[in-house]
Structure formats: C-alpha cells, structure tokens
Amino acid sequence: MEPLSSRREFLAQLGGMWMAAYLPLMLSTGERARAAAAKGAPFTTLTPGEARTLEAVAAQILPSDELPGAREAGMAYFADAALATFFADQLPGLRTGLAELDRQAQATGAADFAALDDPGQQALVKQLEPTPLFQGIWLLTVMGTFAEPSYGGNRDGAGGRLLGIARAPSYQPPFGYYDAHAEAGE
C-alpha cells in the first residue's frame, strides 16, 4: 500500500471507513426517527418528560426567533433514535442529568425544567455548560438540527434556513491535482 500523500487523503479514507462501519446503523436510525417525527409518534427511548426537558434545553442552545430553532427542527426525534442506537452509551448519563435539571427547576417552584420561564432556563443551562451532559446535549442538538432530514431531524430543512442555505445536495467531488485534466475538459 502506498503512503498517503496528504491530510485530505487521510481524512477521506478515515471518513470513508467510519461511514462504511456506521452507515447502515445511521440509515436505520434516521428512517425510524423520520417516520416517528412525521406522524408525531411517541418517543421510543426517552420518556415524554425526558423528551420535553431535552427539547427545552435544545431550544435554549438553538432558540427560535424569526427563524426556526432546534425545537422546530425536530431534534428531539433525532435524539430519541440516536439514543437507541449509536449514542446509546450516553443514555444513562443523559437520563440522570435531565432528571437533575427537573429537580433544580422544581426547587424554584416550577413543575419541571420546561415549565421554567426563559430566564430561569437560561440560568440553569449556564450552570450546565461546563459539564459533559451539556456537551452531549449540544452535540445531539446540532446533529438533530442540521443533519440530513432523512435522519429524522432538520424537519422541513429548518437547519438550512438557519444557515441561509437552500438544500441542494451535490455529490460531485472537488477537483484536485489528480483529476485537473477533467476540469480542463480533457
């Protein structure tokens, strides 16, 4: 085997190996999440309370204004499916952390975290930021908001609207030194 000539080539091979290993799992996860979100089905991994709290935290990370946020993108359905499959090792810690957030909110007189007013939610999320729990929720929020819609999140292209881009998939690789002749029309 010849040595790799660039970091880009190395990353392309590494990404290809990762995709080959996880693609079937991601596709089945995405299909399940998309179908559940489309029909408003109940969550399969998260309890309704956990999903409500997770979605409220995600809405603080990517709030909606004139543009959609994490809630409108359906990130909770993506997270529900991810926590049943490729993110399953994070489920116990997430459950514990969401329950603790609800307990902290209840200490202020609210029914749960999602029932807190916006400043109350922001204060608790601010305390949560340096923790691994926040990092996991942040990752699920970003993945669920900006992932390919077929994976269950990014409902109606909400992530693209947030970024100001239209969904226009293109699967043509960029030209490089190895195929510059193709770009020149040779």
PDB file of C-alpha atoms in Angstrom, residues 32-166:
ATOM      1  CA  ARG A  32     -37.088   5.383  12.236  1.00  0.00           C
ATOM      2  CA  ALA A  33     -36.717   8.950  13.519  1.00  0.00           C
ATOM      3  CA  ARG A  34     -38.106  10.489  10.331  1.00  0.00           C
ATOM      4  CA  ALA A  35     -41.148   8.214  10.362  1.00  0.00           C
ATOM      5  CA  ALA A  36     -41.823   8.925  14.048  1.00  0.00           C
ATOM      6  CA  ALA A  37     -41.463  12.682  13.633  1.00  0.00           C
ATOM      7  CA  ALA A  38     -43.688  12.737  10.553  1.00  0.00           C
ATOM      8  CA  LYS A  39     -46.604  11.146  12.355  1.00  0.00           C
ATOM      9  CA  GLY A  40     -45.976  12.744  15.762  1.00  0.00           C
ATOM     10  CA  ALA A  41     -45.448   9.288  17.258  1.00  0.00           C
ATOM     11  CA  PRO A  42     -44.474   8.879  20.889  1.00  0.00           C
ATOM     12  CA  PHE A  43     -40.810   8.674  21.721  1.00  0.00           C
ATOM     13  CA  THR A  44     -39.383   5.176  21.951  1.00  0.00           C
ATOM     14  CA  THR A  45     -36.261   5.728  24.050  1.00  0.00           C
ATOM     15  CA  LEU A  46     -36.985   8.871  26.025  1.00  0.00           C
ATOM     16  CA  THR A  47     -39.940   9.259  28.343  1.00  0.00           C
ATOM     17  CA  PRO A  48     -42.284  12.130  27.487  1.00  0.00           C
ATOM     18  CA  GLY A  49     -40.827  14.124  30.415  1.00  0.00           C
ATOM     19  CA  GLU A  50     -37.244  13.487  29.335  1.00  0.00           C
ATOM     20  CA  ALA A  51     -38.060  14.470  25.763  1.00  0.00           C
ATOM     21  CA  ARG A  52     -39.767  17.648  26.987  1.00  0.00           C
ATOM     22  CA  THR A  53     -36.757  18.626  29.107  1.00  0.00           C
ATOM     23  CA  LEU A  54     -34.248  17.723  26.380  1.00  0.00           C
ATOM     24  CA  GLU A  55     -36.186  19.749  23.823  1.00  0.00           C
ATOM     25  CA  ALA A  56     -36.359  22.739  26.210  1.00  0.00           C
ATOM     26  CA  VAL A  57     -32.576  22.649  26.755  1.00  0.00           C
ATOM     27  CA  ALA A  58     -32.024  22.332  22.997  1.00  0.00           C
ATOM     28  CA  ALA A  59     -34.323  25.323  22.454  1.00  0.00           C
ATOM     29  CA  GLN A  60     -32.025  27.339  24.729  1.00  0.00           C
ATOM     30  CA  ILE A  61     -28.983  26.219  22.719  1.00  0.00           C
ATOM     31  CA  LEU A  62     -30.607  26.976  19.328  1.00  0.00           C
ATOM     32  CA  PRO A  63     -33.639  29.141  20.078  1.00  0.00           C
ATOM     33  CA  SER A  64     -36.226  30.117  17.528  1.00  0.00           C
ATOM     34  CA  ASP A  65     -36.975  33.698  16.584  1.00  0.00           C
ATOM     35  CA  GLU A  66     -37.955  34.722  13.078  1.00  0.00           C
ATOM     36  CA  LEU A  67     -36.106  31.554  12.024  1.00  0.00           C
ATOM     37  CA  PRO A  68     -36.751  28.022  13.283  1.00  0.00           C
ATOM     38  CA  GLY A  69     -34.736  26.637  16.157  1.00  0.00           C
ATOM     39  CA  ALA A  70     -33.915  23.174  17.476  1.00  0.00           C
ATOM     40  CA  ARG A  71     -37.497  22.526  18.594  1.00  0.00           C
ATOM     41  CA  GLU A  72     -38.940  23.263  15.149  1.00  0.00           C
ATOM     42  CA  ALA A  73     -36.214  21.179  13.518  1.00  0.00           C
ATOM     43  CA  GLY A  74     -37.451  18.131  15.445  1.00  0.00           C
ATOM     44  CA  MET A  75     -34.137  17.454  17.125  1.00  0.00           C
ATOM     45  CA  ALA A  76     -35.854  15.509  19.910  1.00  0.00           C
ATOM     46  CA  TYR A  77     -36.926  12.774  17.473  1.00  0.00           C
ATOM     47  CA  PHE A  78     -33.400  12.541  16.087  1.00  0.00           C
ATOM     48  CA  ALA A  79     -32.031  12.363  19.649  1.00  0.00           C
ATOM     49  CA  ASP A  80     -34.588   9.709  20.618  1.00  0.00           C
ATOM     50  CA  ALA A  81     -33.450   7.488  17.747  1.00  0.00           C
ATOM     51  CA  ALA A  82     -29.749   8.248  18.283  1.00  0.00           C
ATOM     52  CA  LEU A  83     -30.004   7.349  21.974  1.00  0.00           C
ATOM     53  CA  ALA A  84     -31.406   3.954  20.995  1.00  0.00           C
ATOM     54  CA  THR A  85     -28.548   3.221  18.606  1.00  0.00           C
ATOM     55  CA  PHE A  86     -25.183   4.892  18.035  1.00  0.00           C
ATOM     56  CA  PHE A  87     -25.476   7.243  21.056  1.00  0.00           C
ATOM     57  CA  ALA A  88     -26.893   4.573  23.421  1.00  0.00           C
ATOM     58  CA  ASP A  89     -23.888   4.660  25.750  1.00  0.00           C
ATOM     59  CA  GLN A  90     -24.836   8.253  26.626  1.00  0.00           C
ATOM     60  CA  LEU A  91     -28.428   7.425  27.632  1.00  0.00           C
ATOM     61  CA  PRO A  92     -27.887   6.635  31.345  1.00  0.00           C
ATOM     62  CA  GLY A  93     -25.947   9.856  31.971  1.00  0.00           C
ATOM     63  CA  LEU A  94     -28.434  11.880  29.956  1.00  0.00           C
ATOM     64  CA  ARG A  95     -31.360  10.469  31.931  1.00  0.00           C
ATOM     65  CA  THR A  96     -29.660  11.286  35.227  1.00  0.00           C
ATOM     66  CA  GLY A  97     -28.778  14.801  34.066  1.00  0.00           C
ATOM     67  CA  LEU A  98     -32.256  15.590  32.729  1.00  0.00           C
ATOM     68  CA  ALA A  99     -33.811  14.370  35.994  1.00  0.00           C
ATOM     69  CA  GLU A 100     -31.419  16.609  37.940  1.00  0.00           C
ATOM     70  CA  LEU A 101     -32.359  19.601  35.788  1.00  0.00           C
ATOM     71  CA  ASP A 102     -36.020  18.920  36.513  1.00  0.00           C
ATOM     72  CA  ARG A 103     -35.266  18.682  40.265  1.00  0.00           C
ATOM     73  CA  GLN A 104     -33.424  22.011  40.171  1.00  0.00           C
ATOM     74  CA  ALA A 105     -36.374  23.604  38.389  1.00  0.00           C
ATOM     75  CA  GLN A 106     -38.803  22.117  40.911  1.00  0.00           C
ATOM     76  CA  ALA A 107     -36.764  23.684  43.705  1.00  0.00           C
ATOM     77  CA  THR A 108     -37.741  27.072  42.239  1.00  0.00           C
ATOM     78  CA  GLY A 109     -41.437  26.138  42.213  1.00  0.00           C
ATOM     79  CA  ALA A 110     -41.731  25.103  38.544  1.00  0.00           C
ATOM     80  CA  ALA A 111     -43.208  21.743  37.557  1.00  0.00           C
ATOM     81  CA  ASP A 112     -40.047  20.862  35.591  1.00  0.00           C
ATOM     82  CA  PHE A 113     -37.281  22.484  33.543  1.00  0.00           C
ATOM     83  CA  ALA A 114     -39.517  23.010  30.513  1.00  0.00           C
ATOM     84  CA  ALA A 115     -42.057  24.865  32.682  1.00  0.00           C
ATOM     85  CA  LEU A 116     -39.466  27.417  33.842  1.00  0.00           C
ATOM     86  CA  ASP A 117     -39.585  30.865  32.299  1.00  0.00           C
ATOM     87  CA  ASP A 118     -36.874  31.781  29.808  1.00  0.00           C
ATOM     88  CA  PRO A 119     -34.516  33.492  32.305  1.00  0.00           C
ATOM     89  CA  GLY A 120     -34.823  30.520  34.668  1.00  0.00           C
ATOM     90  CA  GLN A 121     -33.978  28.074  31.899  1.00  0.00           C
ATOM     91  CA  GLN A 122     -31.049  30.208  30.759  1.00  0.00           C
ATOM     92  CA  ALA A 123     -29.631  30.333  34.297  1.00  0.00           C
ATOM     93  CA  LEU A 124     -29.719  26.550  34.664  1.00  0.00           C
ATOM     94  CA  VAL A 125     -28.253  25.971  31.188  1.00  0.00           C
ATOM     95  CA  LYS A 126     -25.457  28.417  32.017  1.00  0.00           C
ATOM     96  CA  GLN A 127     -24.593  26.285  35.069  1.00  0.00           C
ATOM     97  CA  LEU A 128     -24.739  23.173  32.893  1.00  0.00           C
ATOM     98  CA  GLU A 129     -22.345  24.468  30.203  1.00  0.00           C
ATOM     99  CA  PRO A 130     -19.033  23.164  31.636  1.00  0.00           C
ATOM    100  CA  THR A 131     -20.384  19.627  32.095  1.00  0.00           C
ATOM    101  CA  PRO A 132     -20.225  16.526  29.887  1.00  0.00           C
ATOM    102  CA  LEU A 133     -24.040  16.468  29.973  1.00  0.00           C
ATOM    103  CA  PHE A 134     -24.188  19.824  28.208  1.00  0.00           C
ATOM    104  CA  GLN A 135     -21.634  18.659  25.646  1.00  0.00           C
ATOM    105  CA  GLY A 136     -23.790  15.626  24.844  1.00  0.00           C
ATOM    106  CA  ILE A 137     -26.982  17.666  24.583  1.00  0.00           C
ATOM    107  CA  TRP A 138     -25.195  20.263  22.457  1.00  0.00           C
ATOM    108  CA  LEU A 139     -23.967  17.552  20.089  1.00  0.00           C
ATOM    109  CA  LEU A 140     -27.436  15.992  19.791  1.00  0.00           C
ATOM    110  CA  THR A 141     -28.908  19.461  19.218  1.00  0.00           C
ATOM    111  CA  VAL A 142     -26.509  20.311  16.424  1.00  0.00           C
ATOM    112  CA  MET A 143     -26.794  16.879  14.800  1.00  0.00           C
ATOM    113  CA  GLY A 144     -30.588  16.841  15.064  1.00  0.00           C
ATOM    114  CA  THR A 145     -30.962  20.375  13.747  1.00  0.00           C
ATOM    115  CA  PHE A 146     -28.527  20.261  10.848  1.00  0.00           C
ATOM    116  CA  ALA A 147     -28.424  16.591   9.814  1.00  0.00           C
ATOM    117  CA  GLU A 148     -29.774  15.378   6.510  1.00  0.00           C
ATOM    118  CA  PRO A 149     -33.588  15.422   7.006  1.00  0.00           C
ATOM    119  CA  SER A 150     -33.786  11.728   6.173  1.00  0.00           C
ATOM    120  CA  TYR A 151     -32.081  11.096   9.540  1.00  0.00           C
ATOM    121  CA  GLY A 152     -35.119  12.392  11.427  1.00  0.00           C
ATOM    122  CA  GLY A 153     -34.066  15.885  12.451  1.00  0.00           C
ATOM    123  CA  ASN A 154     -33.796  19.077  10.419  1.00  0.00           C
ATOM    124  CA  ARG A 155     -37.554  18.968   9.820  1.00  0.00           C
ATOM    125  CA  ASP A 156     -38.573  20.839   6.677  1.00  0.00           C
ATOM    126  CA  GLY A 157     -34.967  21.963   6.125  1.00  0.00           C
ATOM    127  CA  ALA A 158     -35.012  24.118   9.287  1.00  0.00           C
ATOM    128  CA  GLY A 159     -31.224  23.840   9.698  1.00  0.00           C
ATOM    129  CA  GLY A 160     -30.622  25.130   6.194  1.00  0.00           C
ATOM    130  CA  ARG A 161     -32.933  28.086   6.791  1.00  0.00           C
ATOM    131  CA  LEU A 162     -30.975  28.913   9.949  1.00  0.00           C
ATOM    132  CA  LEU A 163     -27.793  28.990   7.892  1.00  0.00           C
ATOM    133  CA  GLY A 164     -29.413  30.787   4.989  1.00  0.00           C
ATOM    134  CA  ILE A 165     -28.802  27.999   2.508  1.00  0.00           C
ATOM    135  CA  ALA A 166     -31.205  26.040   0.371  1.00  0.00           C
TER     136      ALA A 166
END
